[in-house]
Tab-separated table of C-alpha atoms in Angstrom:
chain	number	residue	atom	x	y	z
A	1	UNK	CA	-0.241	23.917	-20.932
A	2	UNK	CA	-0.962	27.951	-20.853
A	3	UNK	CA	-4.449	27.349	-20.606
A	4	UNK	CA	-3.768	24.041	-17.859
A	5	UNK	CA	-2.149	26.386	-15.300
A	6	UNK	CA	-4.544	29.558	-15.780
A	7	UNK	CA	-7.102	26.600	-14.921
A	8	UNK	CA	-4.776	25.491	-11.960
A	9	UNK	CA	-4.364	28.785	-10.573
A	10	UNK	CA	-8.436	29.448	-10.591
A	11	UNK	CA	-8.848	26.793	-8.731
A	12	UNK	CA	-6.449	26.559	-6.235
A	13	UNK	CA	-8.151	30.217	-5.657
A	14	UNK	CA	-11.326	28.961	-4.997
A	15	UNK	CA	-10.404	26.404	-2.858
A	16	UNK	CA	-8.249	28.230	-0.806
A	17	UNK	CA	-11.073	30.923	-0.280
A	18	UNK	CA	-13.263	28.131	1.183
A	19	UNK	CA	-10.532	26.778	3.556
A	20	UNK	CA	-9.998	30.772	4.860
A	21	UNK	CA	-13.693	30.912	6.048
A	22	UNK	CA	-13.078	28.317	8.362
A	23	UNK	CA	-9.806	28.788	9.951
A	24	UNK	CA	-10.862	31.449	12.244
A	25	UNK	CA	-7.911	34.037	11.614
A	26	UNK	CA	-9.055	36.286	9.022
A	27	UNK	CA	-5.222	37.988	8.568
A	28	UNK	CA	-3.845	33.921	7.855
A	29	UNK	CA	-6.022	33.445	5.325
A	30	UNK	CA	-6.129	35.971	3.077
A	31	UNK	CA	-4.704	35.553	-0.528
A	32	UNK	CA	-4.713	38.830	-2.263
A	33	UNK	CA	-1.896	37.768	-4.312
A	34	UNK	CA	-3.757	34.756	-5.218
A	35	UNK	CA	-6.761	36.232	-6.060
A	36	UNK	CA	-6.276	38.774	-8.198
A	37	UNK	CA	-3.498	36.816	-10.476
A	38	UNK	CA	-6.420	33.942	-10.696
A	39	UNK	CA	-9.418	37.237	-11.962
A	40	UNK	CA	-7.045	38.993	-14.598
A	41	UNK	CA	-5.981	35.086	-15.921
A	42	UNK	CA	-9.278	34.182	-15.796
A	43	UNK	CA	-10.387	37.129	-17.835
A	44	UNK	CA	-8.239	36.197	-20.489
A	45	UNK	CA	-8.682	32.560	-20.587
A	46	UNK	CA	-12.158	33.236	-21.417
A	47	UNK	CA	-11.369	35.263	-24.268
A	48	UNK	CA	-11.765	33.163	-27.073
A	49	UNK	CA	-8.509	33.740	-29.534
A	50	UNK	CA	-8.597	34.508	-33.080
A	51	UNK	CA	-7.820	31.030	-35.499
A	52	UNK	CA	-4.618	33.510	-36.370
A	53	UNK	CA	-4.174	34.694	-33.014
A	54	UNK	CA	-0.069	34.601	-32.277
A	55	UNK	CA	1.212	32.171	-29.667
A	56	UNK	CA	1.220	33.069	-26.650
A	57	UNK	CA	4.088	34.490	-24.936
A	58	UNK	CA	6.199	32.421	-22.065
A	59	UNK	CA	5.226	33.651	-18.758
A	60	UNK	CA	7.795	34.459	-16.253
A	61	UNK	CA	7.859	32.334	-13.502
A	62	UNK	CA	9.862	32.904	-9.823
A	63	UNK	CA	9.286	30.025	-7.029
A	64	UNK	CA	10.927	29.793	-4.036
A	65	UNK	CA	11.626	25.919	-2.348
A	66	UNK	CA	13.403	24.680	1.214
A	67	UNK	CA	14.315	21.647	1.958
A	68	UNK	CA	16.343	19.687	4.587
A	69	UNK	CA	20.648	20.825	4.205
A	70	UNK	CA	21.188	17.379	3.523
A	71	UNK	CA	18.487	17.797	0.824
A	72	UNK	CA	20.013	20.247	-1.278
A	73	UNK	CA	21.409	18.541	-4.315
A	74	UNK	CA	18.969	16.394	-4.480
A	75	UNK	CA	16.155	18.811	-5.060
A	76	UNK	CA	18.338	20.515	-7.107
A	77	UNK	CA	18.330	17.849	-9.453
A	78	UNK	CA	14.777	17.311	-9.463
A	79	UNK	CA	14.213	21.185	-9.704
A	80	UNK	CA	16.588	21.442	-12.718
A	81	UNK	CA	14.533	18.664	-14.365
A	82	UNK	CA	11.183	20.554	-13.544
A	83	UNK	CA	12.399	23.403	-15.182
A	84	UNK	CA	13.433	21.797	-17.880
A	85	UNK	CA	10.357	20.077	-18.833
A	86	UNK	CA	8.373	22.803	-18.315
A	87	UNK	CA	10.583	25.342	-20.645
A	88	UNK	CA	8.371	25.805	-23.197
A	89	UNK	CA	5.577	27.421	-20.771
A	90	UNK	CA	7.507	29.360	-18.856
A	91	UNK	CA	10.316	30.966	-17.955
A	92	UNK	CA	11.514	29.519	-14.401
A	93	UNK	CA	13.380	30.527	-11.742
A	94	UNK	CA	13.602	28.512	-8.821
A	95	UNK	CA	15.213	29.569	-5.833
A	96	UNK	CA	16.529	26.952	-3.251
A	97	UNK	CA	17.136	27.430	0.301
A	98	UNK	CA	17.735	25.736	3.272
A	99	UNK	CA	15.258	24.986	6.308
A	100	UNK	CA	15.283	21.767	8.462
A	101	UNK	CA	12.117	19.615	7.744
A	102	UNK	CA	11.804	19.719	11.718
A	103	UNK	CA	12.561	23.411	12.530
A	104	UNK	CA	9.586	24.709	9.503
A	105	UNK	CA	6.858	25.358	11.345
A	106	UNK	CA	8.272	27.672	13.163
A	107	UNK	CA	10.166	29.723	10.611
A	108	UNK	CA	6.949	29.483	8.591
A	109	UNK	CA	4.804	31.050	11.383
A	110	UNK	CA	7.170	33.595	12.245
A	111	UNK	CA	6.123	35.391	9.034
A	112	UNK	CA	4.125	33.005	6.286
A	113	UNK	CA	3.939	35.899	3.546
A	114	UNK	CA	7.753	36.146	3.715
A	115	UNK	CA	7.881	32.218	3.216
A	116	UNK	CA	8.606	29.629	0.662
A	117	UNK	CA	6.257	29.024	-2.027
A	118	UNK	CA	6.881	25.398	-1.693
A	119	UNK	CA	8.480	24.237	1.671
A	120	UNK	CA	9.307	20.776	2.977
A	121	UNK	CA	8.141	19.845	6.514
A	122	UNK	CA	7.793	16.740	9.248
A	123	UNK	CA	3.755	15.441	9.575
A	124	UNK	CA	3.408	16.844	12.807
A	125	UNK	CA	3.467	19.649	11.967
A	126	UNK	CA	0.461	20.064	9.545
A	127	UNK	CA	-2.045	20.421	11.817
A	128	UNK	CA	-0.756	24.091	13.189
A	129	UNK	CA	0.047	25.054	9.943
A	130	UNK	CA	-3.024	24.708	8.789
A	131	UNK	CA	-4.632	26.203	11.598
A	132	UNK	CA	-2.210	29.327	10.971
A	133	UNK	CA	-3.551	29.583	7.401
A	134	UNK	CA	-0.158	28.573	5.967
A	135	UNK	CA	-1.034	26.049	3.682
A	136	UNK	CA	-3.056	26.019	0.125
A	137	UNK	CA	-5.309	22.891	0.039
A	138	UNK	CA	-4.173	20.649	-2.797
A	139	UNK	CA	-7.007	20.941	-5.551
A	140	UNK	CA	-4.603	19.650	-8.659
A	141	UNK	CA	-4.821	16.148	-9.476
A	142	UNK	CA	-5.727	15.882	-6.065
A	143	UNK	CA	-7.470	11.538	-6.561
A	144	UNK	CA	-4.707	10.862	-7.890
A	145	UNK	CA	-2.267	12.341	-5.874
A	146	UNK	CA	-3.931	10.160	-2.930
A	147	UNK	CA	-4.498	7.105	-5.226
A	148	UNK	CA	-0.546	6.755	-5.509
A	149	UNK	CA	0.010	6.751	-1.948
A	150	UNK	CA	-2.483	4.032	-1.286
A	151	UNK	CA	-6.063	5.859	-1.005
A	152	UNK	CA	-8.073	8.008	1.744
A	153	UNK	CA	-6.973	5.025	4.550
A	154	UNK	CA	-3.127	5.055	3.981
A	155	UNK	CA	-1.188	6.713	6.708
A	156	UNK	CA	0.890	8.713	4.103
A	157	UNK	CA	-2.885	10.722	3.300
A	158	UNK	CA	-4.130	10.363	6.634
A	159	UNK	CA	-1.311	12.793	7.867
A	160	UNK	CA	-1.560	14.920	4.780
A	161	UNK	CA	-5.374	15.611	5.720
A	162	UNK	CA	-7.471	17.908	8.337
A	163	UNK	CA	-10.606	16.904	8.445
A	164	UNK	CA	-10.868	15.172	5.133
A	165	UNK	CA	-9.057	17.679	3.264
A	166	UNK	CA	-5.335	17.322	1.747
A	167	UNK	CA	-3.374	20.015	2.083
A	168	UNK	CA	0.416	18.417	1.739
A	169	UNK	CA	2.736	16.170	-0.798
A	170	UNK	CA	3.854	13.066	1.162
A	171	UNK	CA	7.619	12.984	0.226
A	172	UNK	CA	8.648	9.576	2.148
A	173	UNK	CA	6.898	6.677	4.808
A	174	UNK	CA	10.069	6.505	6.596
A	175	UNK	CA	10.155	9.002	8.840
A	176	UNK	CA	10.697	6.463	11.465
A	177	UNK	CA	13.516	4.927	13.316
A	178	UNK	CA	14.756	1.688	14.118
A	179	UNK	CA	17.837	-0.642	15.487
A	180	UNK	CA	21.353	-0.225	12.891
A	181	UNK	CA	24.119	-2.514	13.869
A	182	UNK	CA	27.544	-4.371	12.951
A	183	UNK	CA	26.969	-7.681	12.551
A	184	UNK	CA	30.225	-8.672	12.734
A	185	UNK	CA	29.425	-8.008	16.773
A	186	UNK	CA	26.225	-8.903	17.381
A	187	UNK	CA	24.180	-12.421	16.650
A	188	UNK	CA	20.389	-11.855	15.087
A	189	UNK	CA	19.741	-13.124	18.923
A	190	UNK	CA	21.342	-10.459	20.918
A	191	UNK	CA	19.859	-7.913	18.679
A	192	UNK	CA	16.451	-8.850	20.038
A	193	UNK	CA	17.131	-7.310	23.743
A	194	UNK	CA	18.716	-3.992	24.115
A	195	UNK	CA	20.260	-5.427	27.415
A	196	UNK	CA	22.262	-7.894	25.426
A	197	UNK	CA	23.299	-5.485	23.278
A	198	UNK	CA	24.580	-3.403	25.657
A	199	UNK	CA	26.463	-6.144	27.273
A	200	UNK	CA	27.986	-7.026	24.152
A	201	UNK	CA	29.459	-2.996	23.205
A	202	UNK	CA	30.544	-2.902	26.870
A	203	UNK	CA	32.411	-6.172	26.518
A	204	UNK	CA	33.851	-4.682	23.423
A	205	UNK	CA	34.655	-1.238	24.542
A	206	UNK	CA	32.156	-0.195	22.161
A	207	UNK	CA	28.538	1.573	22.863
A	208	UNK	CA	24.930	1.635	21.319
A	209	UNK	CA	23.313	4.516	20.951
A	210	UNK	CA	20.336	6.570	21.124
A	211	UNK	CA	19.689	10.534	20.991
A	212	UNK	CA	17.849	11.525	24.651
A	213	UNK	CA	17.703	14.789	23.767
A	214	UNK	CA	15.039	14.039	21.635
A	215	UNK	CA	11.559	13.004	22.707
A	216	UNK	CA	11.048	11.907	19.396
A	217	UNK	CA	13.039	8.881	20.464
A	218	UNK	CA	12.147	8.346	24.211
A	219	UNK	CA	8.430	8.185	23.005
A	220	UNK	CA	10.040	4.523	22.853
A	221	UNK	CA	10.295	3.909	26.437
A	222	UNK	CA	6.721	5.677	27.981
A	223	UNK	CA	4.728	4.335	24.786
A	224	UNK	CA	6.018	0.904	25.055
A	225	UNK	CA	4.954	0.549	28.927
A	226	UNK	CA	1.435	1.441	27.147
A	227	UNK	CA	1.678	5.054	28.636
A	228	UNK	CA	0.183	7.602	26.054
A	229	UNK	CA	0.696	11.150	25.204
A	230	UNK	CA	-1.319	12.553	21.710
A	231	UNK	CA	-3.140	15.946	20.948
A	232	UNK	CA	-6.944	17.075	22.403
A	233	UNK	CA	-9.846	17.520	20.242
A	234	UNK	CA	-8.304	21.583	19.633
A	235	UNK	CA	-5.657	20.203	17.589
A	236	UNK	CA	-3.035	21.936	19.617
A	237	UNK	CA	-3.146	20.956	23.518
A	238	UNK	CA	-1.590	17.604	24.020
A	239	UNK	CA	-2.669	15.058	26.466
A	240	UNK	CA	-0.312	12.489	28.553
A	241	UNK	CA	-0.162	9.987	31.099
A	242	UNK	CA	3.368	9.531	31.488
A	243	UNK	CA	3.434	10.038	34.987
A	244	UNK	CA	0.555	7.286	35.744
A	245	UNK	CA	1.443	4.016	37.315
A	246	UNK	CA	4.678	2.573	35.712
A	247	UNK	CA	5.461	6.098	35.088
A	248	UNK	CA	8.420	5.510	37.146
A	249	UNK	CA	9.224	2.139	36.270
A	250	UNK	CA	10.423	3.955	32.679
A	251	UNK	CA	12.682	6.645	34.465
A	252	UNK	CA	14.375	3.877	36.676
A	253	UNK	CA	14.635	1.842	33.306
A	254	UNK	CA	16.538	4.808	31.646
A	255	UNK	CA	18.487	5.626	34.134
A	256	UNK	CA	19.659	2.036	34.363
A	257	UNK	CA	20.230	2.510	30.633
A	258	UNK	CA	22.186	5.572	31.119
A	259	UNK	CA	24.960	3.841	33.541
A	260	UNK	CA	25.851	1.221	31.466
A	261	UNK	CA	29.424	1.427	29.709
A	262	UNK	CA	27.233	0.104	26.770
A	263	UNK	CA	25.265	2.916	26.041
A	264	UNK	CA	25.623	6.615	25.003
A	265	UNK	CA	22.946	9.489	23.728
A	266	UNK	CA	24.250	10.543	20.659
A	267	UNK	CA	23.247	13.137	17.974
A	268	UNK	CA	22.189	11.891	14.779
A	269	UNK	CA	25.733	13.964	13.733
A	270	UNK	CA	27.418	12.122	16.211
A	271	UNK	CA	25.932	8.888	15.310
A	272	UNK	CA	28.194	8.974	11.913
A	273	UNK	CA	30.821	9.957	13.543
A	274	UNK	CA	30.748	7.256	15.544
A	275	UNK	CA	29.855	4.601	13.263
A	276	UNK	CA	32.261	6.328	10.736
A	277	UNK	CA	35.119	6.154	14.004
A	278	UNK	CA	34.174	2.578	15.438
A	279	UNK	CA	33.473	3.626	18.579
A	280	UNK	CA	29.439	2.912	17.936
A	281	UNK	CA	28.339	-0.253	16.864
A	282	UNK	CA	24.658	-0.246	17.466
A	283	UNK	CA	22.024	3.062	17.025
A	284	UNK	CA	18.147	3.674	17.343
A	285	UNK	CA	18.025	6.068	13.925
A	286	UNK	CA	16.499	5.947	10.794
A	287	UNK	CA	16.607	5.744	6.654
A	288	UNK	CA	18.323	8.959	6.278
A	289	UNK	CA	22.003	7.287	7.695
A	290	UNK	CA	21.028	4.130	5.992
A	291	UNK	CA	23.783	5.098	3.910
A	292	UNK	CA	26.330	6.145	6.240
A	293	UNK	CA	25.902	3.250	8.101
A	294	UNK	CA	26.232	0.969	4.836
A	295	UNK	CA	29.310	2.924	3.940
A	296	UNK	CA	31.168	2.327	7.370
A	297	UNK	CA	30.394	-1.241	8.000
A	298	UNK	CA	30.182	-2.571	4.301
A	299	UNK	CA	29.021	-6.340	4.118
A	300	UNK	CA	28.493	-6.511	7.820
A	301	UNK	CA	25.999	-3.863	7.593
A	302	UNK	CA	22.304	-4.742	8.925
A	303	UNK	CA	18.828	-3.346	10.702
A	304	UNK	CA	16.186	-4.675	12.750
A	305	UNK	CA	13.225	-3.295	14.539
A	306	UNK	CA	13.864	-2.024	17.935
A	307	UNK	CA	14.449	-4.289	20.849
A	308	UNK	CA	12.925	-4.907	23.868
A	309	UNK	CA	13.979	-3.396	26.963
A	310	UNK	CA	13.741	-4.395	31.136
A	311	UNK	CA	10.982	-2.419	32.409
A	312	UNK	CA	10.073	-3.295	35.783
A	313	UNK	CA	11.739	-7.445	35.666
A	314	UNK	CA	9.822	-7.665	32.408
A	315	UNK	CA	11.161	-7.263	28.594
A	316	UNK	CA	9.272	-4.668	26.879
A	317	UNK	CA	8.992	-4.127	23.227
A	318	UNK	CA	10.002	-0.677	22.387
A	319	UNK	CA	7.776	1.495	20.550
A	320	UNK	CA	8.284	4.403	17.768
A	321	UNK	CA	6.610	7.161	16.157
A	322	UNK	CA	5.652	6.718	12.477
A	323	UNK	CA	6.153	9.644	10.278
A	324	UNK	CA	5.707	11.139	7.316
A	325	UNK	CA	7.852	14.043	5.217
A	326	UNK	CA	6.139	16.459	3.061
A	327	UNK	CA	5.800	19.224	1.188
A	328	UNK	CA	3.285	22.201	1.706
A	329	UNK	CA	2.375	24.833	-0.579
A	330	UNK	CA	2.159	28.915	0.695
A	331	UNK	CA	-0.908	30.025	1.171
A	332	UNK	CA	0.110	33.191	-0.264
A	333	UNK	CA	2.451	32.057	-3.148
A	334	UNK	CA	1.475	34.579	-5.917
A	335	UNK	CA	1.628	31.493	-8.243
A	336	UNK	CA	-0.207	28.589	-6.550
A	337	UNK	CA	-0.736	26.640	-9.892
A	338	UNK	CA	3.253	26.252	-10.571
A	339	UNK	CA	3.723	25.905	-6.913
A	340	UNK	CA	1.485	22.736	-6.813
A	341	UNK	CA	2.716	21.503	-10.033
A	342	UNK	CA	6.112	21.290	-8.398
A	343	UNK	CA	5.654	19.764	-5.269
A	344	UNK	CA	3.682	17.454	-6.733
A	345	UNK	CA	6.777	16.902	-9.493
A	346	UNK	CA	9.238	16.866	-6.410
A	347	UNK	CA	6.990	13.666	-4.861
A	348	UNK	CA	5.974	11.716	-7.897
A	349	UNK	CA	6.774	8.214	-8.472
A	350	UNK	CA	10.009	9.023	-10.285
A	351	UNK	CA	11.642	11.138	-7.944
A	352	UNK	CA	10.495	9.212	-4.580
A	353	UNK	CA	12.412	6.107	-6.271
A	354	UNK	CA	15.240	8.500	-6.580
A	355	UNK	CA	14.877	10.027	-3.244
A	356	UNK	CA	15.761	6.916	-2.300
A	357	UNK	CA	18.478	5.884	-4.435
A	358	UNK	CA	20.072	9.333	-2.906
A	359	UNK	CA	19.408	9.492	0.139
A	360	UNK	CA	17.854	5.768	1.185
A	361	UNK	CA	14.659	6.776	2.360
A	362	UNK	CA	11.568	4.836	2.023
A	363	UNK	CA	8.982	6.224	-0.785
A	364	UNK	CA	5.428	7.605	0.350
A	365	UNK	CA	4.148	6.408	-3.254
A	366	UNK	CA	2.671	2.700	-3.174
A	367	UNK	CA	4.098	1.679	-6.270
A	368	UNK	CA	7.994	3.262	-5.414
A	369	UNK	CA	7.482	1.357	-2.312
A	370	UNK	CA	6.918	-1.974	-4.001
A	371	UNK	CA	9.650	-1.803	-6.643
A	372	UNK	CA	12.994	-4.286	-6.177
A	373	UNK	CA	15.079	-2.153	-5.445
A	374	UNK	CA	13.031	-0.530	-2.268
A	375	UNK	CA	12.039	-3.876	-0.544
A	376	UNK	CA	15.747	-5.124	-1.116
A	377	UNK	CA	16.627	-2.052	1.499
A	378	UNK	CA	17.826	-3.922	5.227
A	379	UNK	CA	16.800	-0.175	6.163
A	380	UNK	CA	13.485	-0.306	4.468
A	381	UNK	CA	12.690	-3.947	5.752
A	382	UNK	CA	13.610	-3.173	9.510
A	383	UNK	CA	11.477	-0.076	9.487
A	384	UNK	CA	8.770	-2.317	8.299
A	385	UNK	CA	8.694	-4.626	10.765
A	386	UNK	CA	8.751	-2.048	13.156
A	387	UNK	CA	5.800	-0.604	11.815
A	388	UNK	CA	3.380	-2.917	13.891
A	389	UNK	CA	5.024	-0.827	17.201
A	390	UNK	CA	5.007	2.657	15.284
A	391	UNK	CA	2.087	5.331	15.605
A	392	UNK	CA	1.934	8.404	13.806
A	393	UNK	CA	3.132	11.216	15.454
A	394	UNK	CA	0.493	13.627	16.570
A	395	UNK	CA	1.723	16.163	19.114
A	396	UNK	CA	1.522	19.537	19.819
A	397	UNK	CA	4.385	22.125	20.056
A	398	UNK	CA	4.555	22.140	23.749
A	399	UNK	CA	5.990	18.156	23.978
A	400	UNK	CA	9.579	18.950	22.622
A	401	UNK	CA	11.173	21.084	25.009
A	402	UNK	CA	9.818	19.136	28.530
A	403	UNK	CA	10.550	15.808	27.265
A	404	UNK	CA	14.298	16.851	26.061
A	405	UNK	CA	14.803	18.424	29.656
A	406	UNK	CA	13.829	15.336	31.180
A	407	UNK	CA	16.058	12.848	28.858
A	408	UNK	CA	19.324	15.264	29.832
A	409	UNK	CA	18.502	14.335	33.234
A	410	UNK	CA	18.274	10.812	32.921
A	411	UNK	CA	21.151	10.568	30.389
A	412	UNK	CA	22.857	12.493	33.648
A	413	UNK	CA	21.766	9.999	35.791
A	414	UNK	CA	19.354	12.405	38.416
A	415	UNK	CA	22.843	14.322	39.663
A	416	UNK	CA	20.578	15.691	41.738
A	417	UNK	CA	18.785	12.815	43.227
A	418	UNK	CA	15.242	14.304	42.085
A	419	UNK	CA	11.736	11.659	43.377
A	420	UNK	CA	11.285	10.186	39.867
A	421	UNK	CA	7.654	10.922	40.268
A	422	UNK	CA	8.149	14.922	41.019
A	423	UNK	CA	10.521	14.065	37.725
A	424	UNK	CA	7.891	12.435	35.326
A	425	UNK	CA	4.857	14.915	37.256
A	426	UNK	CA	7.026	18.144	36.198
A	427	UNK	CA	7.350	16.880	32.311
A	428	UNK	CA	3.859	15.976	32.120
A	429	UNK	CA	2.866	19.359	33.386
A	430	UNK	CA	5.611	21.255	30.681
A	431	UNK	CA	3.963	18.946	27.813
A	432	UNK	CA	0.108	19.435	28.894
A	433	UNK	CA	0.608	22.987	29.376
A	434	UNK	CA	-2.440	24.879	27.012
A	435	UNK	CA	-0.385	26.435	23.862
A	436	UNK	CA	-0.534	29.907	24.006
């Protein structure tokens, strides 16, 4: 195993010194740390030992991980078991620490030396951290790492790559979202139309809910009415037609959302709380409250793809982004080789089925996917058939903040009685905006 991770480290080296010529920011790339660990080990693994040469001794080993808050014991677990199976090599210590899968980029860029070794992170974010130089390319077991998430065309390794390169550990498929709801109010029918559904909470003193403040979710509404918004050929820069024809059509469709009794935006926080409370009894979320949700409503307990909603006289299938969680490895971890050994530990087969067993959400590994216990998930099964509406996410930084001003206004209701064209032109203009 001594002799397997001097091996590792060399050429997770190499490999990251080709990826540095290319980035274009010479500070990013550089891996001193890397480099000379990887010479002096080299040096001695080349050394060929004496027949009575002593074992060697166990290296000491310090890693650093975040994950998600809600994370935490999990990875705990499977970090305990990593060090455990990996006692006799080396002396680990693993530190844990918390940073939201969404948030990572940024805390990562604000200072990548000072980062993680191993951090956990949403897809859509890969493409500026590898442009920042923050991620090691993964060069250990790497075919088989994309073999068991369904080869090179599979959308869990298409969003782990830049330009044919892997340089992430898909965790789960199921960053997604979908339709929860309490079947003991709504019909399989009603769940179909969003409109119904309303009617029905409103007629119960209920609501459905959705979180505005997120354009992670309205991305329903614009890309439904076939209005697109995606990244440029810089990788950075995003491109959107939202406020083309039918433009408006959405923002009159939301704001007609918005006023019924029905329907309220909603935190993902808040969405337990109300499910937990009974005051919600429908929400657009995804696998990571499959549990919640199962807990609070027990044998009434169900999920469907998202409904269609009245755009313009016309139902409209809603739409959804497709995503990905993953883990990255530093570019400057001073100990690449462990570092890649335990994200790709953290992601194996083994702990994606336990992933989710804990936490219910859907494995990025082909064969954790297929297992009985996965496809038996109403989570799992209503993400699915919302997967022929989903696209993965690809958007730059620049989307978040215009799109969440814009769904506080609708979820509002325009107080201000704003032309819903200056409206949509004034978020397009705050997401196309050239990243600085």
């Amino acid at each position: 195993m001594k002799k397997k991770v001097l091996a590792m480290l060399l050429t997770a080296t190499m490999v990251a010194s080709l990826a540095g010529c290319g980035s274009g920011d010479d500070t990013a790339t550089e891996t001193p740390a890397t480099t000379e660990a990887a010479t002096d080990e080299t040096a001695e693994a080349t050394e060929a030992p004496a027949e009575d040469a002593a074992p060697a001794e166990v290296e000491d080993v310090a890693l650093t991980v975040w994950g998600a808050e809600e994370d935490q014991a999990m990875l705990q677990q499977m970090i305990d078991a990593f060090i455990a199976e990996h006692s006799a090599e080396a002396n680990l210590t693993i530190e844990l620490g918390i940073e939201s899968e969404s948030t990572c980029k940024d805390t990562v860029l604000t200072d990548i030396e000072a980062a993680a070794d191993v951090y956990a992170f949403a897809d859509d974010q890969l493409g500026e951290l590898v442009n920042a130089g923050a991620l090691q390319p993964v060069s250990i077991d790497t075919d088989a790492i994309i073999e068991a998430c369904g080869g090179t065309d599979a959308g869990a390794v298409q969003a782990a790559m830049v330009d044919g390169q892997l340089y992430a550990y898909s965790a789960t498929a199921s960053n997604g979202y979908f339709m929860f709801y309490d079947k003991s109010y709504f019909t399989e029918e009603d769940v179909q139309s969003l409109d119904k559904m309303l009617e029905v909470a409103a007629n119960a003193g209920k609501q459905v809910t959705m979180d505005w403040s997120s354009g992670w979710y309205i991305y329903s509404f614009f890309q439904g009415a076939g209005l697109t918004v995606g990244l440029e050929d810089d990788g950075v820069t995003n491109f959107c037609t939202w406020n083309a024809a039918g433009g408006t059509d959405v923002a009159q469709a939301m704001l007609d959302i918005s006023a019924n009794p029905g329907f309220v935006s909603l935190s993902d926080a808040e969405f337990v709380t109300g499910i937990q409370d009974g005051s919600i009894i429908a929400g657009i979320n995804g696998t990571w409250n499959a549990t919640a949700a199962e807990e609070a409503w027990g044998e009434n307990y169900a999920a469907v793809k998202l409904p269609t909603y009245t755009l313009a006289g016309n139902q409209v299938q809603m739409a959804s982004f497709a995503g990905y969680k993953m883990l990255g490895v530093n570019a400057y971890s001073e100990q690449p080789g462990w570092a890649m050994m335990l994200a790709e530990y953290i992601t194996n087969y083994d702990n994606q089925v336990l992933r989710f067993t804990l936490r219910g959400e859907g494995p990025a590994n082909v064969e954790a996917a297929a297992s009985e216990e996965v496809q038996s998930s109403p989570a799992i099964a209503a993400l699915s058939a919302q997967g022929q509406y989903a696209t993965v996410q690809r958007i730059g930084g620049n989307y978040w903040d215009p799109v969440a001003t814009f769904g506080q206004i609708m979820v509002d209701g325009n107080p201000d009685g704003t032309d819903l064209q200056t409206l949509v032109d004034n978020m397009v203009e705050g997401i196309t905006t050239p990243a600085e």
